Each structure stands twice: as C-alpha cells, then as structure tokens.
Tab-separated table of C-alpha atoms and ligand atoms in Angstrom:
chain	number	residue	atom	x	y	z
V	1	UNK	CA	-36.581	-12.964	197.028
V	2	UNK	CA	-33.903	-10.120	197.271
V	3	UNK	CA	-30.710	-10.322	194.814
V	4	UNK	CA	-28.222	-8.017	195.180
V	5	UNK	CA	-25.914	-7.852	191.715
V	6	UNK	CA	-22.850	-6.189	191.931
V	7	UNK	CA	-20.789	-5.074	189.340
V	8	UNK	CA	-17.660	-2.345	188.444
V	9	UNK	CA	-16.034	-3.133	185.183
V	10	UNK	CA	-16.738	-3.475	181.612
V	11	UNK	CA	-17.062	-7.321	180.874
V	12	UNK	CA	-19.408	-7.756	184.567
V	13	UNK	CA	-21.911	-5.228	182.477
V	14	UNK	CA	-22.292	-7.409	179.998
V	15	UNK	CA	-21.950	-10.510	181.658
V	16	UNK	CA	-24.766	-9.632	184.308
V	17	UNK	CA	-27.330	-8.088	181.162
V	18	UNK	CA	-28.634	-11.192	180.636
V	19	UNK	CA	-28.784	-12.534	184.140
V	20	UNK	CA	-30.491	-9.404	185.390
V	21	UNK	CA	-33.667	-9.224	182.473
V	22	UNK	CA	-33.975	-13.508	183.678
V	23	UNK	CA	-33.718	-12.518	187.625
V	24	UNK	CA	-36.459	-9.591	187.703
V	25	UNK	CA	-39.034	-12.221	186.089
V	26	UNK	CA	-39.106	-13.790	189.596
V	27	UNK	CA	-36.936	-11.712	192.252
V	28	UNK	CA	-36.380	-8.282	193.307
V	29	UNK	CA	-33.100	-7.599	191.747
V	30	UNK	CA	-30.730	-4.210	193.007
V	31	UNK	CA	-27.895	-3.013	190.960
V	32	UNK	CA	-24.693	-2.552	192.948
V	33	UNK	CA	-21.860	-0.453	190.753
V	34	UNK	CA	-19.035	-0.129	192.451
V	35	UNK	CA	-17.529	2.767	190.047
V	36	UNK	CA	-14.455	0.892	189.634
V	37	UNK	CA	-15.052	1.747	185.894
V	38	UNK	CA	-16.429	5.414	185.095
V	39	UNK	CA	-15.613	6.584	182.118
V	40	UNK	CA	-18.938	6.354	179.763
V	41	UNK	CA	-17.188	4.391	177.224
V	42	UNK	CA	-16.666	1.715	179.782
V	43	UNK	CA	-19.596	1.807	181.461
V	44	UNK	CA	-22.914	4.116	180.554
V	45	UNK	CA	-22.751	2.667	176.662
V	46	UNK	CA	-23.340	-0.902	178.110
V	47	UNK	CA	-26.224	-0.176	180.321
V	48	UNK	CA	-27.584	1.787	177.395
V	49	UNK	CA	-27.121	-0.635	174.842
V	50	UNK	CA	-28.097	-3.822	176.254
V	51	UNK	CA	-31.089	-2.840	178.268
V	52	UNK	CA	-29.429	-3.065	181.790
V	53	UNK	CA	-31.302	-0.991	184.656
V	54	UNK	CA	-29.690	1.279	185.750
V	55	UNK	CA	-27.781	1.026	189.267
V	56	UNK	CA	-29.382	1.498	192.258
V	57	UNK	CA	-26.574	2.370	193.575
V	58	UNK	CA	-23.241	3.830	192.226
V	59	UNK	CA	-20.324	3.790	194.938
V	60	UNK	CA	-17.604	5.620	192.969
V	61	UNK	CA	-14.737	3.969	194.231
V	62	UNK	CA	-12.711	5.423	191.235
V	63	UNK	CA	-9.463	4.219	190.316
V	64	UNK	CA	-6.518	3.639	192.807
V	65	UNK	CA	-4.202	1.001	193.710
V	66	UNK	CA	-5.469	-2.577	194.377
V	67	UNK	CA	-5.708	-2.317	198.330
V	68	UNK	CA	-7.740	1.225	198.318
V	69	UNK	CA	-10.122	0.441	195.584
V	70	UNK	CA	-10.834	-2.870	196.993
V	71	UNK	CA	-10.917	-1.281	200.362
V	72	UNK	CA	-13.409	1.358	199.797
V	73	UNK	CA	-15.771	-1.072	197.856
V	74	UNK	CA	-15.499	-3.391	200.662
V	75	UNK	CA	-16.527	-0.200	203.507
V	76	UNK	CA	-19.543	0.935	200.619
V	77	UNK	CA	-20.386	-2.640	199.757
V	78	UNK	CA	-21.061	-3.319	203.233
V	79	UNK	CA	-23.250	-0.617	204.513
V	80	UNK	CA	-25.508	-0.893	201.246
V	81	UNK	CA	-25.807	-4.669	202.433
V	82	UNK	CA	-26.796	-4.101	206.126
V	83	UNK	CA	-29.475	-1.539	204.626
V	84	UNK	CA	-30.753	-3.091	201.710
V	85	UNK	CA	-30.515	-6.917	203.580
V	86	UNK	CA	-30.532	-9.144	200.139
V	87	UNK	CA	-30.855	-12.892	200.387
V	88	UNK	CA	-28.230	-13.380	197.802
V	89	UNK	CA	-25.122	-11.517	196.333
V	90	UNK	CA	-24.174	-12.084	192.744
V	91	UNK	CA	-20.586	-11.630	191.496
V	92	UNK	CA	-19.348	-11.969	188.253
V	93	UNK	CA	-15.809	-12.898	187.086
V	94	UNK	CA	-12.508	-11.878	188.347
V	95	UNK	CA	-12.119	-8.110	188.919
V	96	UNK	CA	-11.709	-6.273	192.225
V	97	UNK	CA	-15.568	-5.296	192.252
V	98	UNK	CA	-15.528	-9.500	192.427
V	99	UNK	CA	-13.794	-10.026	195.162
V	100	UNK	CA	-15.064	-6.707	197.073
V	101	UNK	CA	-18.581	-8.093	196.508
V	102	UNK	CA	-18.097	-11.699	197.768
V	103	UNK	CA	-16.003	-10.567	200.665
V	104	UNK	CA	-18.453	-7.778	202.105
V	105	UNK	CA	-21.055	-10.394	201.833
V	106	UNK	CA	-19.832	-13.388	203.487
V	107	UNK	CA	-18.590	-11.661	206.301
V	108	UNK	CA	-22.170	-10.656	206.757
V	109	UNK	CA	-23.038	-13.985	206.557
V	110	UNK	CA	-25.100	-13.285	202.886
V	111	UNK	CA	-24.941	-16.113	200.700
V	112	UNK	CA	-23.115	-15.389	197.688
V	113	UNK	CA	-23.666	-16.795	194.272
V	114	UNK	CA	-20.515	-16.493	191.888
V	115	UNK	CA	-20.809	-16.378	187.805
V	116	UNK	CA	-18.135	-17.962	185.969
V	117	UNK	CA	-16.621	-19.676	188.780
V	118	UNK	CA	-13.477	-22.030	188.848
V	119	UNK	CA	-11.319	-20.292	185.974
V	120	UNK	CA	-7.611	-20.648	186.704
V	121	UNK	CA	-4.475	-19.730	185.021
V	122	UNK	CA	-2.309	-20.747	187.234
V	123	UNK	CA	-0.590	-17.517	187.303
V	124	UNK	CA	-0.451	-16.002	190.843
V	125	UNK	CA	0.896	-12.540	189.279
V	126	UNK	CA	-2.236	-11.746	187.938
V	127	UNK	CA	-4.573	-9.933	190.515
V	128	UNK	CA	-7.605	-11.217	188.627
V	129	UNK	CA	-6.413	-15.089	189.585
V	130	UNK	CA	-6.155	-14.181	193.513
V	131	UNK	CA	-9.732	-12.609	192.991
V	132	UNK	CA	-11.115	-15.889	191.266
V	133	UNK	CA	-9.502	-18.042	194.027
V	134	UNK	CA	-10.942	-16.304	197.090
V	135	UNK	CA	-13.951	-15.543	195.688
V	136	UNK	CA	-14.652	-19.022	194.859
V	137	UNK	CA	-13.489	-19.978	198.087
V	138	UNK	CA	-16.353	-17.678	199.667
V	139	UNK	CA	-19.231	-18.594	197.660
V	140	UNK	CA	-22.139	-21.049	198.361
V	141	UNK	CA	-23.243	-21.094	194.607
V	142	UNK	CA	-20.321	-21.442	191.968
V	143	UNK	CA	-21.772	-21.353	188.333
V	144	UNK	CA	-19.185	-22.767	186.070
V	145	UNK	CA	-18.964	-22.277	182.555
V	146	UNK	CA	-16.586	-25.385	181.444
V	147	UNK	CA	-16.201	-28.610	182.205
V	148	UNK	CA	-12.187	-27.381	183.091
V	149	UNK	CA	-13.611	-25.160	185.140
V	150	UNK	CA	-15.622	-27.392	187.144
V	151	UNK	CA	-12.419	-29.771	187.551
V	152	UNK	CA	-10.737	-26.711	189.044
V	153	UNK	CA	-12.828	-26.336	191.886
V	154	UNK	CA	-12.835	-30.079	192.462
V	155	UNK	CA	-9.151	-30.170	193.004
V	156	UNK	CA	-9.547	-27.102	195.114
V	157	UNK	CA	-11.885	-29.312	197.410
V	158	UNK	CA	-14.974	-27.178	196.399
V	159	UNK	CA	-17.628	-29.501	195.149
V	160	UNK	CA	-20.757	-28.107	196.917
V	161	UNK	CA	-22.701	-25.878	195.177
V	162	UNK	CA	-20.759	-26.190	192.107
V	163	UNK	CA	-23.261	-26.075	188.722
V	164	UNK	CA	-21.888	-26.424	185.214
V	165	UNK	CA	-24.062	-23.893	183.725
V	166	UNK	CA	-21.981	-23.168	180.214
V	167	UNK	CA	-20.997	-19.490	179.485
V	168	UNK	CA	-22.949	-16.564	180.036
V	169	UNK	CA	-21.000	-14.321	177.594
V	170	UNK	CA	-22.138	-17.049	174.676
V	171	UNK	CA	-25.574	-16.521	175.569
V	172	UNK	CA	-24.929	-12.543	175.166
V	173	UNK	CA	-23.247	-13.226	171.770
V	174	UNK	CA	-25.304	-15.462	170.501
V	175	UNK	CA	-28.564	-13.218	171.543
V	176	UNK	CA	-26.686	-9.757	170.495
V	177	UNK	CA	-24.994	-10.746	167.114
V	178	UNK	CA	-28.131	-10.321	165.077
V	179	UNK	CA	-28.632	-6.899	166.161
V	180	UNK	CA	-24.861	-6.352	165.779
V	181	UNK	CA	-25.520	-6.883	161.923
V	182	UNK	CA	-27.293	-3.476	161.760
V	183	UNK	CA	-23.542	-2.021	162.883
V	184	UNK	CA	-21.509	0.744	160.749
V	185	UNK	CA	-18.548	0.208	161.786
V	186	UNK	CA	-16.748	-0.857	159.313
V	187	UNK	CA	-17.969	1.860	156.740
V	188	UNK	CA	-16.824	3.960	159.641
V	189	UNK	CA	-13.476	2.855	159.367
V	190	UNK	CA	-13.466	2.363	155.603
V	191	UNK	CA	-12.634	-0.891	156.254
V	192	UNK	CA	-13.542	-4.659	154.497
V	193	UNK	CA	-14.404	-7.988	156.119
V	194	UNK	CA	-11.456	-10.132	156.663
V	195	UNK	CA	-9.089	-7.389	155.930
V	196	UNK	CA	-7.799	-5.982	158.898
V	197	UNK	CA	-6.448	-7.279	162.361
V	198	UNK	CA	-8.305	-6.351	165.826
V	199	UNK	CA	-6.101	-5.907	168.464
V	200	UNK	CA	-7.065	-4.999	172.871
V	201	UNK	CA	-4.634	-4.854	175.239
V	202	UNK	CA	-5.162	-3.977	178.912
V	203	UNK	CA	-3.567	-6.407	181.224
V	204	UNK	CA	-1.493	-4.973	184.073
V	205	UNK	CA	1.211	-7.699	182.612
V	206	UNK	CA	1.379	-6.036	179.179
V	207	UNK	CA	0.849	-2.350	180.344
V	208	UNK	CA	2.457	-1.598	183.360
V	209	UNK	CA	5.924	-3.043	182.121
V	210	UNK	CA	7.481	-0.982	179.240
V	211	UNK	CA	9.294	-3.582	177.700
V	212	UNK	CA	5.887	-5.502	177.215
V	213	UNK	CA	4.221	-2.816	176.162
V	214	UNK	CA	6.688	-1.677	173.382
V	215	UNK	CA	7.140	-4.845	172.242
V	216	UNK	CA	3.754	-4.912	171.389
V	217	UNK	CA	3.448	-1.557	169.748
V	218	UNK	CA	6.555	-2.123	167.808
V	219	UNK	CA	4.982	-5.731	166.243
V	220	UNK	CA	2.005	-3.551	165.556
V	221	UNK	CA	4.254	-1.002	163.335
V	222	UNK	CA	5.834	-4.196	161.150
V	223	UNK	CA	2.695	-5.322	160.481
V	224	UNK	CA	1.837	-4.753	157.137
V	225	UNK	CA	-2.207	-5.242	157.395
V	226	UNK	CA	-4.666	-2.388	159.089
V	227	UNK	CA	-4.876	-3.114	162.537
V	228	UNK	CA	-7.763	-1.605	164.451
V	229	UNK	CA	-7.184	-1.048	168.241
V	230	UNK	CA	-9.618	0.287	170.618
V	231	UNK	CA	-7.035	1.546	173.295
V	232	UNK	CA	-8.371	0.808	176.800
V	233	UNK	CA	-8.023	3.732	179.517
V	234	UNK	CA	-4.942	1.923	181.329
V	235	UNK	CA	-2.867	1.325	178.108
V	236	UNK	CA	-3.424	4.817	177.019
V	237	UNK	CA	-2.110	5.934	180.371
V	238	UNK	CA	0.777	3.790	180.258
V	239	UNK	CA	1.676	4.201	176.655
V	240	UNK	CA	2.090	8.065	177.643
V	241	UNK	CA	3.745	6.922	181.347
V	242	UNK	CA	6.555	4.752	179.592
V	243	UNK	CA	6.579	7.425	176.394
V	244	UNK	CA	5.686	5.048	174.062
V	245	UNK	CA	3.689	7.256	171.588
V	246	UNK	CA	6.309	7.574	169.295
V	247	UNK	CA	6.328	3.636	168.445
V	248	UNK	CA	2.787	4.006	167.035
V	249	UNK	CA	3.264	3.734	163.570
V	250	UNK	CA	2.317	1.803	160.088
V	251	UNK	CA	-1.085	0.770	159.625
V	252	UNK	CA	-2.426	0.948	163.328
V	253	UNK	CA	-5.860	3.049	163.991
V	254	UNK	CA	-6.539	4.011	167.832
V	255	UNK	CA	-9.808	4.701	168.484
V	256	UNK	CA	-11.584	4.784	172.083
V	257	UNK	CA	-12.673	1.916	173.476
V	258	UNK	CA	-15.901	0.297	171.321
V	259	UNK	CA	-19.577	0.003	172.316
V	260	UNK	CA	-20.542	-3.989	172.674
V	261	UNK	CA	-22.355	-3.833	169.221
V	262	UNK	CA	-19.844	-2.631	167.243
V	263	UNK	CA	-16.932	-4.587	169.339
V	264	UNK	CA	-18.724	-7.812	168.259
V	265	UNK	CA	-19.049	-6.600	164.578
V	266	UNK	CA	-15.474	-5.795	164.464
V	267	UNK	CA	-14.650	-8.980	166.058
V	268	UNK	CA	-16.583	-11.299	163.286
V	269	UNK	CA	-15.199	-9.595	160.374
V	270	UNK	CA	-11.309	-9.002	161.933
V	271	UNK	CA	-9.155	-11.700	159.749
V	272	UNK	CA	-7.116	-12.276	163.194
V	273	UNK	CA	-7.763	-10.947	166.462
V	274	UNK	CA	-4.736	-10.078	168.521
V	275	UNK	CA	-5.681	-9.949	172.211
V	276	UNK	CA	-4.703	-10.434	176.046
V	277	UNK	CA	-8.340	-9.892	177.330
V	278	UNK	CA	-10.042	-13.024	178.878
V	279	UNK	CA	-13.672	-12.176	177.120
V	280	UNK	CA	-12.581	-11.090	173.560
V	281	UNK	CA	-10.269	-14.883	173.682
V	282	UNK	CA	-13.831	-16.950	173.756
V	283	UNK	CA	-15.425	-14.440	171.578
V	284	UNK	CA	-12.919	-14.831	168.782
V	285	UNK	CA	-13.345	-18.537	169.355
V	286	UNK	CA	-16.846	-18.822	169.041
V	287	UNK	CA	-17.139	-16.355	166.304
V	288	UNK	CA	-14.296	-18.580	164.539
V	289	UNK	CA	-11.658	-15.912	164.094
V	290	UNK	CA	-7.749	-17.204	165.014
V	291	UNK	CA	-6.872	-15.654	167.990
V	292	UNK	CA	-3.089	-14.521	169.231
V	293	UNK	CA	-3.093	-14.007	172.881
V	294	UNK	CA	-0.592	-11.770	174.121
V	295	UNK	CA	0.054	-13.580	177.453
V	296	UNK	CA	1.785	-16.798	178.620
V	297	UNK	CA	-0.809	-18.276	180.121
V	298	UNK	CA	-4.643	-18.611	179.777
V	299	UNK	CA	-7.805	-19.553	181.581
V	300	UNK	CA	-9.673	-20.621	178.823
V	301	UNK	CA	-7.393	-23.605	177.680
V	302	UNK	CA	-10.121	-25.355	175.487
V	303	UNK	CA	-9.758	-22.700	172.597
V	304	UNK	CA	-5.765	-23.362	173.058
V	305	UNK	CA	-6.589	-27.524	172.833
V	306	UNK	CA	-8.723	-26.995	169.910
V	307	UNK	CA	-5.962	-24.914	168.187
V	308	UNK	CA	-7.821	-21.257	167.657
V	309	UNK	CA	-5.787	-19.760	170.022
V	310	UNK	CA	-2.030	-19.423	169.900
V	311	UNK	CA	-0.061	-18.193	173.329
V	312	UNK	CA	2.415	-15.242	172.129
V	313	UNK	CA	2.974	-13.587	175.162
V	314	UNK	CA	4.668	-10.061	174.601
V	315	UNK	CA	7.175	-11.523	171.800
V	316	UNK	CA	7.228	-9.357	168.899
V	317	UNK	CA	8.815	-12.105	166.691
V	318	UNK	CA	6.139	-14.250	167.970
V	319	UNK	CA	3.638	-11.754	167.517
V	320	UNK	CA	4.363	-10.882	163.760
V	321	UNK	CA	5.128	-14.555	163.047
V	322	UNK	CA	1.824	-15.608	164.144
V	323	UNK	CA	-0.106	-12.600	162.200
V	324	UNK	CA	1.749	-14.121	159.086
V	325	UNK	CA	1.180	-17.838	160.007
V	326	UNK	CA	-1.113	-18.876	162.570
V	327	UNK	CA	-4.026	-21.201	160.970
V	328	UNK	CA	-6.517	-22.727	162.845
V	329	UNK	CA	-7.382	-26.289	161.251
V	330	UNK	CA	-9.208	-28.292	163.652
V	331	UNK	CA	-13.343	-28.406	164.212
V	332	UNK	CA	-14.374	-26.812	167.366
V	333	UNK	CA	-15.513	-28.565	170.090
V	334	UNK	CA	-18.763	-27.007	171.747
V	335	UNK	CA	-17.358	-26.061	175.231
V	336	UNK	CA	-19.295	-22.939	175.972
V	337	UNK	CA	-22.884	-24.476	176.679
V	338	UNK	CA	-25.993	-24.056	174.817
V	339	UNK	CA	-26.576	-20.618	175.284
V	340	UNK	CA	-29.144	-20.901	178.010
V	341	UNK	CA	-26.201	-20.193	181.080
V	342	UNK	CA	-28.341	-17.246	182.189
V	343	UNK	CA	-31.758	-18.882	182.167
V	344	UNK	CA	-29.923	-22.180	184.340
V	345	UNK	CA	-28.480	-19.723	186.758
V	346	UNK	CA	-31.592	-18.158	187.774
V	347	UNK	CA	-33.673	-21.142	187.919
V	348	UNK	CA	-30.858	-22.636	190.449
V	349	UNK	CA	-30.932	-19.294	192.265
V	350	UNK	CA	-34.768	-19.727	192.559
V	351	UNK	CA	-34.611	-22.942	193.851
V	352	UNK	CA	-31.438	-21.619	196.255
V	353	UNK	CA	-33.087	-19.066	198.000
V	354	UNK	CA	-36.645	-21.399	198.017
V	355	UNK	CA	-34.650	-23.674	200.670
R	1	UD1	C1	-10.278	-4.140	185.655
R	1	UD1	C2	-9.811	-5.565	186.007
R	1	UD1	C3	-9.315	-6.361	184.925
R	1	UD1	C4	-10.391	-6.848	183.825
R	1	UD1	C5	-10.340	-5.477	183.094
R	1	UD1	C6	-12.033	-5.402	181.939
R	1	UD1	C7	-9.049	-5.679	188.733
R	1	UD1	C8	-7.881	-5.855	189.033
R	1	UD1	N1	-8.932	-5.353	186.962
R	1	UD1	O1	-8.590	-3.931	184.508
R	1	UD1	O2	-9.580	-8.099	185.518
R	1	UD1	O3	-10.066	-7.148	182.619
R	1	UD1	O4	-10.624	-4.291	184.368
R	1	UD1	O5	-11.479	-4.097	181.315
R	1	UD1	O6	-10.148	-5.573	188.995
R	1	UD1	N2	-9.530	3.759	184.066
R	1	UD1	C9	-9.975	5.117	183.429
R	1	UD1	N3	-11.613	5.137	183.244
R	1	UD1	C10	-12.090	4.037	183.930
R	1	UD1	C11	-11.446	3.138	184.550
R	1	UD1	C12	-10.379	2.808	184.499
R	1	UD1	O7	-9.549	6.016	182.902
R	1	UD1	O8	-13.537	4.340	184.070
R	1	UD1	C13	-7.949	3.854	184.211
R	1	UD1	C14	-7.395	4.450	185.082
R	1	UD1	O9	-6.214	5.380	185.068
R	1	UD1	C15	-6.825	3.244	185.991
R	1	UD1	C16	-6.635	1.797	184.955
R	1	UD1	O10	-7.622	2.570	183.573
R	1	UD1	O11	-6.041	3.612	187.182
R	1	UD1	C17	-7.246	0.855	185.574
R	1	UD1	O12	-8.058	0.591	185.826
R	1	UD1	P1	-8.732	-0.642	186.779
R	1	UD1	O13	-10.287	-0.625	187.161
R	1	UD1	O14	-7.731	-0.331	187.787
R	1	UD1	O15	-8.225	-1.735	186.116
R	1	UD1	P2	-8.088	-2.247	184.609
R	1	UD1	O16	-6.900	-2.341	183.910
R	1	UD1	O17	-9.337	-1.866	183.990
R	2	UDP	N1	-15.297	-4.869	174.502
R	2	UDP	C1	-16.061	-3.793	173.838
R	2	UDP	N2	-15.592	-2.953	173.718
R	2	UDP	C2	-14.100	-2.853	173.610
R	2	UDP	C3	-13.462	-3.885	173.746
R	2	UDP	C4	-14.024	-4.912	174.452
R	2	UDP	O1	-17.586	-4.238	174.070
R	2	UDP	O2	-13.953	-2.008	173.018
R	2	UDP	C5	-16.075	-6.280	175.016
R	2	UDP	C6	-15.941	-7.156	174.515
R	2	UDP	O3	-16.318	-7.885	173.806
R	2	UDP	C7	-15.797	-8.698	175.215
R	2	UDP	C8	-15.425	-7.687	176.857
R	2	UDP	O4	-15.585	-6.248	176.488
R	2	UDP	O5	-17.537	-8.782	175.860
R	2	UDP	C9	-14.010	-7.887	177.230
R	2	UDP	O6	-13.979	-7.116	178.486
R	2	UDP	P1	-12.465	-7.066	178.420
R	2	UDP	O7	-11.387	-6.978	177.762
R	2	UDP	O8	-12.179	-5.225	178.945
R	2	UDP	O9	-12.050	-7.732	179.991
R	2	UDP	P2	-11.984	-9.176	180.475
R	2	UDP	O10	-12.593	-9.824	179.668
R	2	UDP	O11	-10.110	-9.360	179.980
R	2	UDP	O12	-12.044	-9.015	181.785
C-alpha cells in the first residue's frame, strides 16, 4: 500500500522517524515536507541524525501568516496527492502542516491517520488547539497516545477509528537516549550534570506578546544558576522586534537550536527544565527531570497530576519561586505506553489498508 507522510516542523520529524522505518517494512512511503521549518537546525539536522529518508517532495512554503502558510500548503499538497494517489495520508501532531495535510486529503476522499490524536489544552486561543480539533474530526484513524486523549475524543463524539497506542515520542526517546550517551554537549558548554537549567520558549502566546517575553527574560536574568537557552528562531525574531536584547543578562547561555541527540542529553542532565513546548514537557517527565511549564494550561495533564510538572505561565515571580522550590515528590505512573507505539500504529495501518 502507498502511504504519504506529511511533515513540516521539528517535532514532526522526531515523531515520524521510527514510524517511517516501520512503515517501509511493509508499505511504500512517500514523504512530503511542507517546508514550514526550513533552517538546517530545525529540519536537516533531524533528517540526518535520525536517518529519516530524504523527503520525496518539499513544498517550500516558508514562514507567513497562518492563513497564507496553511493555504499554500493546501494547494501544494492537493497537487501532490492527485499525482501520487496514496491509499492513506499520515499527519502528525498539531501544526499548520498537520491541518493542511488532513484537509487536502479528506477533500479528495483519501483516508487520514492522525498520530498524536485527542490532545486538548481547552484553550482555543492556541493555533495548535484549533489544528488538533479540526484534524481529529477529519481523521479515519486516530492514534491516541494516552487514555486522556481517548477520553477527550469520546467527549467530542469520536470513537470510530480511535486506537490507544502509546506515545511515539516515548519510543523515540527510549530508542535514542542510549545513542545520546555519546554526546559531548555538556563538555561543549562546560557544564556538569544537574548543575544547570535548560529552557526553551517558542509558543505564540509567549513570543508575540512583549510583556510575556519580557517577564520570562527578566526571570532568567535573576536566576543564580547557569541556564542553557537554545533559542527558537521565532523567539529570536521577537526579542529583536520587541527590543528585549538588553534584558538578557545573568547566567543565561543563548545558543542556536540543538540537534535531538544532544538536546536529549541536555534534558537528561538538567536540574530542572523550563519550557512552553509540548514535546519537552513529556520528555522531562519521562527522564524524571522536574518541569516548569511557561503556560497557563497543558494538553499533557498527566505530568501535572503526577506532580512532575507545574504551570507558571509567564509570571516572573512564579518562575523564580519554582526554579528555587519546585521538587516533585510523588511516584510516576506509566502513562505514555510501552515504547512500542510506532509498531502498533503501523500494524493498525496494515489492517486498515487491507480492508
Ligand atoms: C510551529 C508550530 C508549533 C510547533 C513548533 C515546533 C504552527 C501553528 N506552529 O511553530 O505548533 O510547536 O512549530 O517548533 O504550526 N522560522 C525561521 N526558520 C524556520 C522556521 C521558522 O526562522 O525554519 C521563524 C520565522 O520567523 C517564522 C517563525 O519562526 O515566522 C515561526 O515559524 P512557524 O513555522 O510559523 O511557527 P513556529 O513558531 O515554528
Ligand atoms: N528539540 C531539539 N532541539 C532543541 C529543542 C527541542 O531537538 O533545541 C526537540 C525536543 O527534544 C522535542 C522536540 O524538539 O523532541 C520538541 O519540539 P518543539 O518544542 O519545537 O515543539 P512542540 O513539541 O512544542 O510542538
């Protein structure tokens, strides 16, 4: 069977890597890269380090407003689907590439599989929440990472095609953490295990809003410990736009985005992680590193319920307090599956395409 995987942003390359490997044992896969992320450090380094096959197509949509970016993807994807005629399209996560991939396919009556279905933050001001809801409602196969995700779908009346598979990012982490042991990233930054904090920021609500971004940078400048800050290009752009460069002081070490293996090693050895990323909240939990989430809500609610993650928004005082005091005490549950989600997903696809 012919499967088209549509990916375009950093976390989607990580999610697709193992699935692509599994898929190619039994199916023909074509990879369509939308071009949403195009810098080498957000795209090429992941294809290289995770041995993801070179995309068959790159639409080169580039950065733009949501409407222009999603519209360009829709036009390009439709053209390719008409040409390639896949039996199933696979989309991942919650980006504009996810929404465009699902919408182009469903309009052409091509079945859609959604990896990481059923996640909800219940915050409709997040572009990702809209992408998730719409994609789930267009999908034929919904691969839910957690029981919470299955329950969320049920509340919206979606039960057909829903499969609890576990989380593919958990698979990826288990697979790659051993390889990450070879990393020399701590030596490169001259840091010792558990003697530094790691921070990432890229959420629209934190970057585009000058006050929120300013609060986060001020909090960093007041923290005593060394902070490693691999900076997303969106955040870099908005630091310039809002004129906030002068706020970066103290022990923060700014660096360009880091490759996945080095980044995993930085996460594992961090004392605490501060982030507004979805994937990093999960990875922090799995690696048993306390996580301080720079958001008011999260779709990874289990990490909060278990006491390993705390929501602080962009509140400077809360950020500093939690850097100093947050200490998870409770035992973790096993919420992200058994590390075999990718294989389960491909088995379900195989049975589906045989129907
Ligand atoms: C996108 C996703 C977000 C995901 C994130 C992963 C949407 C709506 N957002 O956010 O859900 O968590 O990817 O990292 O799909 N830029 C570059 N180089 C690049 C790509 C982007 O410089 O290769 C800059 C551009 O200035 C661009 C900005 O980053 O305007 C934002 O990029 P965009 O892809 O629109 O959204 P992200 O913030 O990356
Ligand atoms: N990541 C990375 N290098 C970095 C920052 C993040 O490899 O400098 C990885 C991280 O380990 C995780 C994924 O990128 O697997 C998360 O992507 P991101 O935070 O961009 O998006 P989100 O998960 O919020 O959609």
